Structures are given as C-alpha cells and as structure tokens.
Coordinates of N, CA and C (backbone and C1' of nucleotides) in Angstrom, one line a residue:
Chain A
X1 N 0.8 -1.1 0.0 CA 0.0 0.0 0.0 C 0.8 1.2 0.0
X2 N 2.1 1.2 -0.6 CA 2.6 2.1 -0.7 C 1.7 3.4 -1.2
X3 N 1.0 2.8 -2.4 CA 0.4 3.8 -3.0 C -0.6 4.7 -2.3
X4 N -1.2 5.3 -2.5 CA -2.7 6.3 -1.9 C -3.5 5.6 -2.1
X5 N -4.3 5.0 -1.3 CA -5.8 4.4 -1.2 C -6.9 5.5 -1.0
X6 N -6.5 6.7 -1.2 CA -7.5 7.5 -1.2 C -7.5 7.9 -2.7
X7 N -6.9 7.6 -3.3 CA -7.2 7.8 -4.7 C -8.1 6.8 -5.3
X8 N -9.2 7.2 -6.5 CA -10.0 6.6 -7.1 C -10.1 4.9 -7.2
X9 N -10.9 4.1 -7.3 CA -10.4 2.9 -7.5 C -10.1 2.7 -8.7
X10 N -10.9 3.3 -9.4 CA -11.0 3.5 -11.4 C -9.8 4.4 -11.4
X11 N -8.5 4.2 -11.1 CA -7.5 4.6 -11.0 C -6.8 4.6 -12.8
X12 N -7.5 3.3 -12.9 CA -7.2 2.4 -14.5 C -7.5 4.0 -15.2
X13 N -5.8 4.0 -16.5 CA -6.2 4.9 -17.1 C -7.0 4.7 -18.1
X14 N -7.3 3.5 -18.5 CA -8.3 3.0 -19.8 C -9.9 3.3 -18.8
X15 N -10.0 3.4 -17.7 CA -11.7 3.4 -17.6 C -11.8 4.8 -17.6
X16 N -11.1 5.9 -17.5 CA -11.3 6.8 -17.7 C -11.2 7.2 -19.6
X17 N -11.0 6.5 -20.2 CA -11.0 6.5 -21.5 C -12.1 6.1 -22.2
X18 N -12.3 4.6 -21.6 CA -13.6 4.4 -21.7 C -14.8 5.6 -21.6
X19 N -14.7 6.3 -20.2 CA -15.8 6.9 -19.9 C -16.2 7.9 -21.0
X20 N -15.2 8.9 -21.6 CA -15.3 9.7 -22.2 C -15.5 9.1 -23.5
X21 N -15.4 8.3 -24.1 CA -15.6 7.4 -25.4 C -17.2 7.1 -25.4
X22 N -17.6 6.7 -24.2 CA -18.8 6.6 -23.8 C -20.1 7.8 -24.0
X23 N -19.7 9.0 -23.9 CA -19.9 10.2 -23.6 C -19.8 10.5 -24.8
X24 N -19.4 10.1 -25.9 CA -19.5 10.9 -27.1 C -20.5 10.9 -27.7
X25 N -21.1 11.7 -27.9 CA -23.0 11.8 -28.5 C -22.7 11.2 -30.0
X26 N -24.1 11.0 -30.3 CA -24.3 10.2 -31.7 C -24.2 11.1 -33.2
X27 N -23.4 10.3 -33.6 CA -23.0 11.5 -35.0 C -22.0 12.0 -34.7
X28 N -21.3 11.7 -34.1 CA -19.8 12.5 -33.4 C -18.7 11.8 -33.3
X29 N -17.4 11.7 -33.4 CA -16.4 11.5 -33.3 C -15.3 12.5 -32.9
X30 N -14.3 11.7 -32.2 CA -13.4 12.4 -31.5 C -12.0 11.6 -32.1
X31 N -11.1 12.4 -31.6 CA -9.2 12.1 -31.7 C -8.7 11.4 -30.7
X32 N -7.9 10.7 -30.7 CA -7.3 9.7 -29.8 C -6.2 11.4 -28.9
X33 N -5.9 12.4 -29.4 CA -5.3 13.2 -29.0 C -6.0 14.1 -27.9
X34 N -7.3 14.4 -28.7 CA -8.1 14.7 -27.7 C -8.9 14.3 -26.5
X35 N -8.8 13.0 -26.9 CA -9.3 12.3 -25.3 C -7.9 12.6 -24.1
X36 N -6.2 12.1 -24.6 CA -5.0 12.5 -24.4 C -4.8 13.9 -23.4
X37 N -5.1 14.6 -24.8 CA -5.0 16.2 -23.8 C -6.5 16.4 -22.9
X38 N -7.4 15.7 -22.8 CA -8.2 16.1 -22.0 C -7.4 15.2 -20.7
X39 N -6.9 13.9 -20.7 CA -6.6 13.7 -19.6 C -5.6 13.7 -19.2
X40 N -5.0 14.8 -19.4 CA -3.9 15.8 -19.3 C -2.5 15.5 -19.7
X41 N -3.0 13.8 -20.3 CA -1.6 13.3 -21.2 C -1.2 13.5 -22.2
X42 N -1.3 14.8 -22.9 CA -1.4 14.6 -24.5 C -0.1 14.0 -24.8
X43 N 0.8 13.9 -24.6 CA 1.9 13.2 -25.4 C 1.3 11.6 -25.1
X44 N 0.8 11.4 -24.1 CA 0.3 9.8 -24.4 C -0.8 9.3 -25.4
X45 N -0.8 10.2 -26.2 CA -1.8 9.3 -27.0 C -2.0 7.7 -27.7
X46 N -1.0 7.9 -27.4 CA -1.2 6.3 -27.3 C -1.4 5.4 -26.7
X47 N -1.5 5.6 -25.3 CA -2.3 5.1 -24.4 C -3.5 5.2 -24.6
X48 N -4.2 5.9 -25.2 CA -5.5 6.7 -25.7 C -6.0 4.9 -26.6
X49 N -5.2 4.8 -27.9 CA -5.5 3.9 -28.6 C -5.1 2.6 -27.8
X50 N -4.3 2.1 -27.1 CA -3.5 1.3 -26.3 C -5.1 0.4 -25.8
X51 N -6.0 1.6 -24.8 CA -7.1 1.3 -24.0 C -7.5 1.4 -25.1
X52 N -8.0 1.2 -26.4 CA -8.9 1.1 -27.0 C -8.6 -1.1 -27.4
X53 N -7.7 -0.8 -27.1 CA -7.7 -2.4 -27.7 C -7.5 -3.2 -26.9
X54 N -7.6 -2.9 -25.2 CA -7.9 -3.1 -24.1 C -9.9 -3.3 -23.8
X55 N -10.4 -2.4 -24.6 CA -11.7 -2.4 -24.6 C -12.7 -3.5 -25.3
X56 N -12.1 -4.1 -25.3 CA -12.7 -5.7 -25.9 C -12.7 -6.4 -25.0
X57 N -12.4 -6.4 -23.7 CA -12.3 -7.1 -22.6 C -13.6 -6.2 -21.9
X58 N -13.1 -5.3 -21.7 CA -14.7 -4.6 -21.2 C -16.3 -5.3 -21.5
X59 N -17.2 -5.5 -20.3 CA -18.1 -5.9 -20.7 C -19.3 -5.2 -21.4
X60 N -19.1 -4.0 -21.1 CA -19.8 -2.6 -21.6 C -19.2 -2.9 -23.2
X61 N -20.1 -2.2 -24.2 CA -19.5 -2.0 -25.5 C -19.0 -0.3 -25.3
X62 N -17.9 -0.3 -26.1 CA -17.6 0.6 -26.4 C -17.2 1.1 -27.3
X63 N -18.0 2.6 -27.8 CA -18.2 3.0 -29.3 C -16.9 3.3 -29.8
X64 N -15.9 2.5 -29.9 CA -14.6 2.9 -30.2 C -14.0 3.2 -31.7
X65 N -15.6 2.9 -32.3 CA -15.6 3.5 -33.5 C -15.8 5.0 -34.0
X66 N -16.1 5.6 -32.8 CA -16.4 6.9 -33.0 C -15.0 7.8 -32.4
X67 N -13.5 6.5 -32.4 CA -12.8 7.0 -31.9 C -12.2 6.6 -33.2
X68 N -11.3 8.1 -33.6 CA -9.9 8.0 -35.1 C -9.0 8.9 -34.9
X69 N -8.0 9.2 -35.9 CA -6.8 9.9 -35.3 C -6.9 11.0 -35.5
X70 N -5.9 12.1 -35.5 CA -6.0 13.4 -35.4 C -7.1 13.9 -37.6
X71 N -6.1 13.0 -38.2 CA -7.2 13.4 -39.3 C -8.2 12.6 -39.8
X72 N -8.6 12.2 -38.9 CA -10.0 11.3 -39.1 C -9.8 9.9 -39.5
X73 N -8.9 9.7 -40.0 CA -8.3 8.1 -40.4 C -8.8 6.8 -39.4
X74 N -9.6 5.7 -40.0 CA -9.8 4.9 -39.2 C -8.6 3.8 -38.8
X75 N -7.7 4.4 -38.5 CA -6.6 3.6 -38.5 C -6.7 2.0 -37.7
X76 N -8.2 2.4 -36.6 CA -8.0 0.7 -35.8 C -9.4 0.2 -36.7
X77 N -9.6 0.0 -37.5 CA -10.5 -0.4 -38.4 C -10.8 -2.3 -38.3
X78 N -9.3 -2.5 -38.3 CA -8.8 -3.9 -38.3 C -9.2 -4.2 -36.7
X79 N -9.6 -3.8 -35.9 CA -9.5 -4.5 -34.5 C -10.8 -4.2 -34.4
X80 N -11.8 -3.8 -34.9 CA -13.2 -4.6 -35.1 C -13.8 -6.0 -35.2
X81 N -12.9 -6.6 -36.2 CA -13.1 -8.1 -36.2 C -13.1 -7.9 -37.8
X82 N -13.3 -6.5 -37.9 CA -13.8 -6.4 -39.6 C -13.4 -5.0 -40.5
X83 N -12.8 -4.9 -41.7 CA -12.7 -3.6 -41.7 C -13.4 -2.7 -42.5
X84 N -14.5 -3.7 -42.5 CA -15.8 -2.9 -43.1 C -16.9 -1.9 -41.6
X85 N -16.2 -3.0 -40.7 CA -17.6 -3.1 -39.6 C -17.6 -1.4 -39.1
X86 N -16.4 -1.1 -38.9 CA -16.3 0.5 -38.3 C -16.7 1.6 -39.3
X87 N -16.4 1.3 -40.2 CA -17.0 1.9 -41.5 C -18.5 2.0 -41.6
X88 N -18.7 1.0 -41.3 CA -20.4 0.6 -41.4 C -21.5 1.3 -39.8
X89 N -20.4 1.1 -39.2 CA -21.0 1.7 -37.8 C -21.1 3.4 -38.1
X90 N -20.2 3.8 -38.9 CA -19.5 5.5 -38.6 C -21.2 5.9 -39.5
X91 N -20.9 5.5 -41.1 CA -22.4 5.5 -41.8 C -23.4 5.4 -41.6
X92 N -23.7 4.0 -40.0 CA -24.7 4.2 -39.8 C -25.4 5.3 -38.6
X93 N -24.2 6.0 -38.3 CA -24.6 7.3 -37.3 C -24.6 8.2 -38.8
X94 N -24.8 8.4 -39.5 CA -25.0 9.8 -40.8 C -23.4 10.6 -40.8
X95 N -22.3 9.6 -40.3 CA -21.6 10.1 -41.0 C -20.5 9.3 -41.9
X96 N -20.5 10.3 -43.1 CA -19.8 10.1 -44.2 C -18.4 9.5 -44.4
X97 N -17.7 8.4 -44.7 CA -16.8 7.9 -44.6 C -16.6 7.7 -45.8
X98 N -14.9 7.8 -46.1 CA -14.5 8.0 -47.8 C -13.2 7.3 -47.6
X99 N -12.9 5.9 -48.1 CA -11.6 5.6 -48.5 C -11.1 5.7 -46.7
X100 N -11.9 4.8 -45.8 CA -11.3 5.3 -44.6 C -10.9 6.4 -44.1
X101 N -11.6 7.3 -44.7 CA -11.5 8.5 -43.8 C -12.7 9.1 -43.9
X102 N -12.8 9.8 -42.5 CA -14.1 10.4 -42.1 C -14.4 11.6 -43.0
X103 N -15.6 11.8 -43.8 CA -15.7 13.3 -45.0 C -16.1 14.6 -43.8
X104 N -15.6 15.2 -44.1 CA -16.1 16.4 -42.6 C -15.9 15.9 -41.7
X105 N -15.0 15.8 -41.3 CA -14.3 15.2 -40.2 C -14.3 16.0 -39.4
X106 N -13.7 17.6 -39.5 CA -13.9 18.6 -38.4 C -15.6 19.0 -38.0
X107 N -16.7 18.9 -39.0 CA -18.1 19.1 -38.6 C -18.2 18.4 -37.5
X108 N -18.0 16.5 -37.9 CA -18.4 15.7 -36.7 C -17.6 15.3 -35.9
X109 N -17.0 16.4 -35.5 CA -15.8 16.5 -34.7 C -15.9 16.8 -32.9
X110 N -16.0 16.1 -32.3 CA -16.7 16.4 -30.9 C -15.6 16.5 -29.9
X111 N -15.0 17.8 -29.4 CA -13.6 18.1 -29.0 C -14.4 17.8 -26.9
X112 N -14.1 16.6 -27.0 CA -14.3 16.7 -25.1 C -13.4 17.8 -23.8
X113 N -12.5 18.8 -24.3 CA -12.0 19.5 -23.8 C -13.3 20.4 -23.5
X114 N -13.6 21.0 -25.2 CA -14.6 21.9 -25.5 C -15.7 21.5 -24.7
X115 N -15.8 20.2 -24.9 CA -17.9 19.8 -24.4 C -17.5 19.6 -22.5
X116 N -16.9 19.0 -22.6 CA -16.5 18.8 -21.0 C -16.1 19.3 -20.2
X117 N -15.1 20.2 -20.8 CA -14.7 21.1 -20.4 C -13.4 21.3 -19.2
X118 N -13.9 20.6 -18.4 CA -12.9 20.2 -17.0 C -13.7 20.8 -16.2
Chain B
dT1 P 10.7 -5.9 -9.0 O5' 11.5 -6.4 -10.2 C5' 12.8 -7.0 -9.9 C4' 13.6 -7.2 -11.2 C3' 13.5 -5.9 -12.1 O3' 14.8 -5.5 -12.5 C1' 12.8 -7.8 -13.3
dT2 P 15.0 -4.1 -13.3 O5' 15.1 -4.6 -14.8 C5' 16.0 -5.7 -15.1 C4' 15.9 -6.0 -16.6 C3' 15.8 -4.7 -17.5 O3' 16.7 -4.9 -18.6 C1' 13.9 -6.0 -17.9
dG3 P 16.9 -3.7 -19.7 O5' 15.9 -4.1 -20.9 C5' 15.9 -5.5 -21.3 C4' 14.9 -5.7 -22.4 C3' 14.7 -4.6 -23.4 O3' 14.7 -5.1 -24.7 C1' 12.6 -5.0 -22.4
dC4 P 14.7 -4.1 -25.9 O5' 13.2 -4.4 -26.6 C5' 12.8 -5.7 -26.7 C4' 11.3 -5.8 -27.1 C3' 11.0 -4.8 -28.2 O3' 10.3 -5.4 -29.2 C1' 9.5 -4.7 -26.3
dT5 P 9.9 -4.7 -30.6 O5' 8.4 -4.5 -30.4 C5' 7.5 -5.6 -30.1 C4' 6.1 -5.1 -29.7 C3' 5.6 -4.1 -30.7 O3' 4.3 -4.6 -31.1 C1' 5.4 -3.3 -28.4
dG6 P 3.7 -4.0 -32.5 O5' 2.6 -3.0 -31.9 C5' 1.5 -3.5 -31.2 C4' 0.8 -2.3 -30.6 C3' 0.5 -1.2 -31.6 O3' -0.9 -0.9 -31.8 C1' 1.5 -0.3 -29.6
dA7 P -1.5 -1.3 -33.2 O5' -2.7 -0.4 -33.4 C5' -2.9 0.3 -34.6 C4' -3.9 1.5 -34.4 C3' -3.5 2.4 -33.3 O3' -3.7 3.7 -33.8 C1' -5.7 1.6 -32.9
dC8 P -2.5 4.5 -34.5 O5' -2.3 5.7 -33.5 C5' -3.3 6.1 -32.7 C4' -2.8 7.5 -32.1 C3' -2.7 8.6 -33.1 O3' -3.3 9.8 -32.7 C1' -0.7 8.3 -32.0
dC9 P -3.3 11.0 -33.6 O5' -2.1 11.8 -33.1 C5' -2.0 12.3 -31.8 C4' -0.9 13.3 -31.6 C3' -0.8 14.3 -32.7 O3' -0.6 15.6 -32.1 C1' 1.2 13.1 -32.5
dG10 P -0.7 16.9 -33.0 O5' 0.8 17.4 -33.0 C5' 1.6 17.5 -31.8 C4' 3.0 17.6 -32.1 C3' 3.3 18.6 -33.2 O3' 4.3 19.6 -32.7 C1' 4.4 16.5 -33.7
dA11 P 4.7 20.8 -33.7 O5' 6.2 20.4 -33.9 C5' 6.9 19.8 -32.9 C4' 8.3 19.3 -33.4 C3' 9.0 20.3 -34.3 O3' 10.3 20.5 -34.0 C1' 8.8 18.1 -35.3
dC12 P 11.2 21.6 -34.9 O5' 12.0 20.6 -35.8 C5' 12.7 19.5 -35.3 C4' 13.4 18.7 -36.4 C3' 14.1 19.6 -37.5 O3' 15.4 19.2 -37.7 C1' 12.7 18.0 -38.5
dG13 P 16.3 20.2 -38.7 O5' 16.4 19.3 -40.0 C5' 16.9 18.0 -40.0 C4' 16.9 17.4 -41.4 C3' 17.4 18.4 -42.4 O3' 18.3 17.8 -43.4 C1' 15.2 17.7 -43.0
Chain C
dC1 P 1.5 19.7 -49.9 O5' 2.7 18.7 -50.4 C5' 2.7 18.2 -51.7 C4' 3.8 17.1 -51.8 C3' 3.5 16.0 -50.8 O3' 3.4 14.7 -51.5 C1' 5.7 16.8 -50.5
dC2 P 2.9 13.4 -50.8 O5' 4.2 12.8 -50.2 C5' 5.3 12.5 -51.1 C4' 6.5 12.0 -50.3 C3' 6.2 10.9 -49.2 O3' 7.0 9.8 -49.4 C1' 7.5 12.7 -48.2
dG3 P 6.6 8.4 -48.5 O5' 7.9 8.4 -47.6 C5' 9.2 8.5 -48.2 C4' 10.3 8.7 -47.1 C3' 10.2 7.7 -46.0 O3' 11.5 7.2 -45.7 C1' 10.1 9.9 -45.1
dT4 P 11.7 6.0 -44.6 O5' 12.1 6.8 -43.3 C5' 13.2 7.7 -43.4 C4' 13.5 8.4 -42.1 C3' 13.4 7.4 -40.9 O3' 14.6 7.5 -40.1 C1' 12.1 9.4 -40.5
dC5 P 14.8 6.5 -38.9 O5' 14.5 7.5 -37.7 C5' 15.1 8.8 -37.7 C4' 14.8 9.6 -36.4 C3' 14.7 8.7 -35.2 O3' 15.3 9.3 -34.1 C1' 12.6 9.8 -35.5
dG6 P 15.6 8.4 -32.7 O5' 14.8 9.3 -31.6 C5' 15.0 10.7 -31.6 C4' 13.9 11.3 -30.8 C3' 13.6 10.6 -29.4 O3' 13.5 11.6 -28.4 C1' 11.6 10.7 -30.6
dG7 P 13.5 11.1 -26.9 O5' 11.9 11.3 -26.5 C5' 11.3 12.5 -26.7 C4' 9.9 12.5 -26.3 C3' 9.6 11.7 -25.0 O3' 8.8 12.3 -24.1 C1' 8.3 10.8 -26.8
dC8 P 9.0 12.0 -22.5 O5' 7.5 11.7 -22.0 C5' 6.3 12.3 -22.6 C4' 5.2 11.3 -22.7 C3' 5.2 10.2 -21.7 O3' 4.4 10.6 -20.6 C1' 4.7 9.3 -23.9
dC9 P 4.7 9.9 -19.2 O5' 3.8 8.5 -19.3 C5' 2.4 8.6 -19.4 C4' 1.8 7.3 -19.6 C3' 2.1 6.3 -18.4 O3' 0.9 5.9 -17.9 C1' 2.6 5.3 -20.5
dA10 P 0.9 4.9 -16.6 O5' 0.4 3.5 -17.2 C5' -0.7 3.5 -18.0 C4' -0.9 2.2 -18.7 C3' -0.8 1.0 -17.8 O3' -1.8 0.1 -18.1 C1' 0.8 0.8 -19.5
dG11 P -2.0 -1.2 -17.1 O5' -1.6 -2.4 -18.1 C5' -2.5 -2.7 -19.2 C4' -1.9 -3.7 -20.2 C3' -1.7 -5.1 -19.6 O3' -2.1 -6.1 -20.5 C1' 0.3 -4.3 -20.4
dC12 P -2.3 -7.6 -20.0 O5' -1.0 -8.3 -20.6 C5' -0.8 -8.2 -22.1 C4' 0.6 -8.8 -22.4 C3' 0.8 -10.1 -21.7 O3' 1.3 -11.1 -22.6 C1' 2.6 -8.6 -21.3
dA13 P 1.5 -12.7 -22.2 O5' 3.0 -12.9 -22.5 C5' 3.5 -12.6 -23.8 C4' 5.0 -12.9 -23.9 C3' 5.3 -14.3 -23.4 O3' 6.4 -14.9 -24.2 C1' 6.4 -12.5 -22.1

DNA sequence: TTGCTGACCGACG
DNA sequence: CCGTCGGCCAGCA
C-alpha cells in the first residue's frame, strides 16, 4: 500500500477512457489526442488507442468507432473483427466515410476539452 | 525484473 | 511533398 488508497479505484487509465468514449454523443467523433489532452496526457496518445484495444475485454461495448486519429483516419478499423464493420457503424450514425477517412471530419468533430470542459 | 510493443502526434530535413 | 525519429505510459512474455 505504498500507494494512496485514497485515490479513485478507477485509478485504471483505460476506464477513464472508456468513460469519455462513452460520452461521445451520436454522429460524433473524437481524436485519440483529444481524449489524451483532456486527460492531461497529450503526449500519451497512445495510451489513448492502447485502451482502446484493451476495450474488448470490457463488458460494456464501447463506441470505439467513434474514436480515429487526429485526421479522421480509421486507422484501428482492423480490430473490429472487420474492416468494413467501423466503417459501417461510422455510416450508420449519418456520418460520411471515404476511402477510410471520415468526410467532414472537423463538422463531426466532438472536442471533449470543448464539451467537457474540465 | 527487464525489455518490447502499440488503434498516436508533432517536429525536422 | 514525403520519409524518418523521438516521446509518452501501460500491459505482457
């Protein structure tokens, strides 16, 4: 117990990843950078994607399709099971997907700094 | 325990 | 414009 037990139990930095992934309204997508700099890691963004491929173990689903990189690229497309499937999810929220990349990507662009704020 | 990897991002030449 | 490199943190062999 060296550590602080008065700190959160959801200490896990993926369930706070989760949460906010969770939190992303419909027709919206976010940046693996911006979840990052919301949780005050931006250079870790890769921990960002890291917990996303940790989230298959999660019993909750998580819309981790509404999660792509800074320019909209579905880069974890393949860890769907399918790399149509994220594509097909992104479409069936009304947004436009082109050659793996999201079309208006800044419109459906949902910055959780901005909406959440802190 | 040590070391490598990874669904990224930004800078540099 | 394009290719390359470093950094960040956590899980796993």
């Amino acid at each position: 117990m060296k550590k602080d037990p008065a700190e959160k139990n959801e200490g896990s930095f993926f369930e706070k990843v989760y949460k906010i992934v969770r939190r992303i309204p419909y027709g919206r997508v976010t940046t693996y950078g911006a979840i990052a700099e919301y949780l005050g890691t931006r250079g870790s963004a890769r921990m960002v994607g890291w917990a996303m491929n940790s989230s298959h173990t999660e019993t909750s689903r998580v819309p981790a399709h509404r999660v792509v990189n800074r320019v909209g690229l579905l880069t974890g497309k393949h860890h769907f099971g399918g790399q149509n499937v994220m594509k097909q999810l992104l479409e069936s929220e009304g947004i436009e997907v082109e050659d793996d990349q999201i079309a208006g990507f800044e419109k459906v662009f949902w910055n959780p700094r901005k909406e959440l704020r802190k």
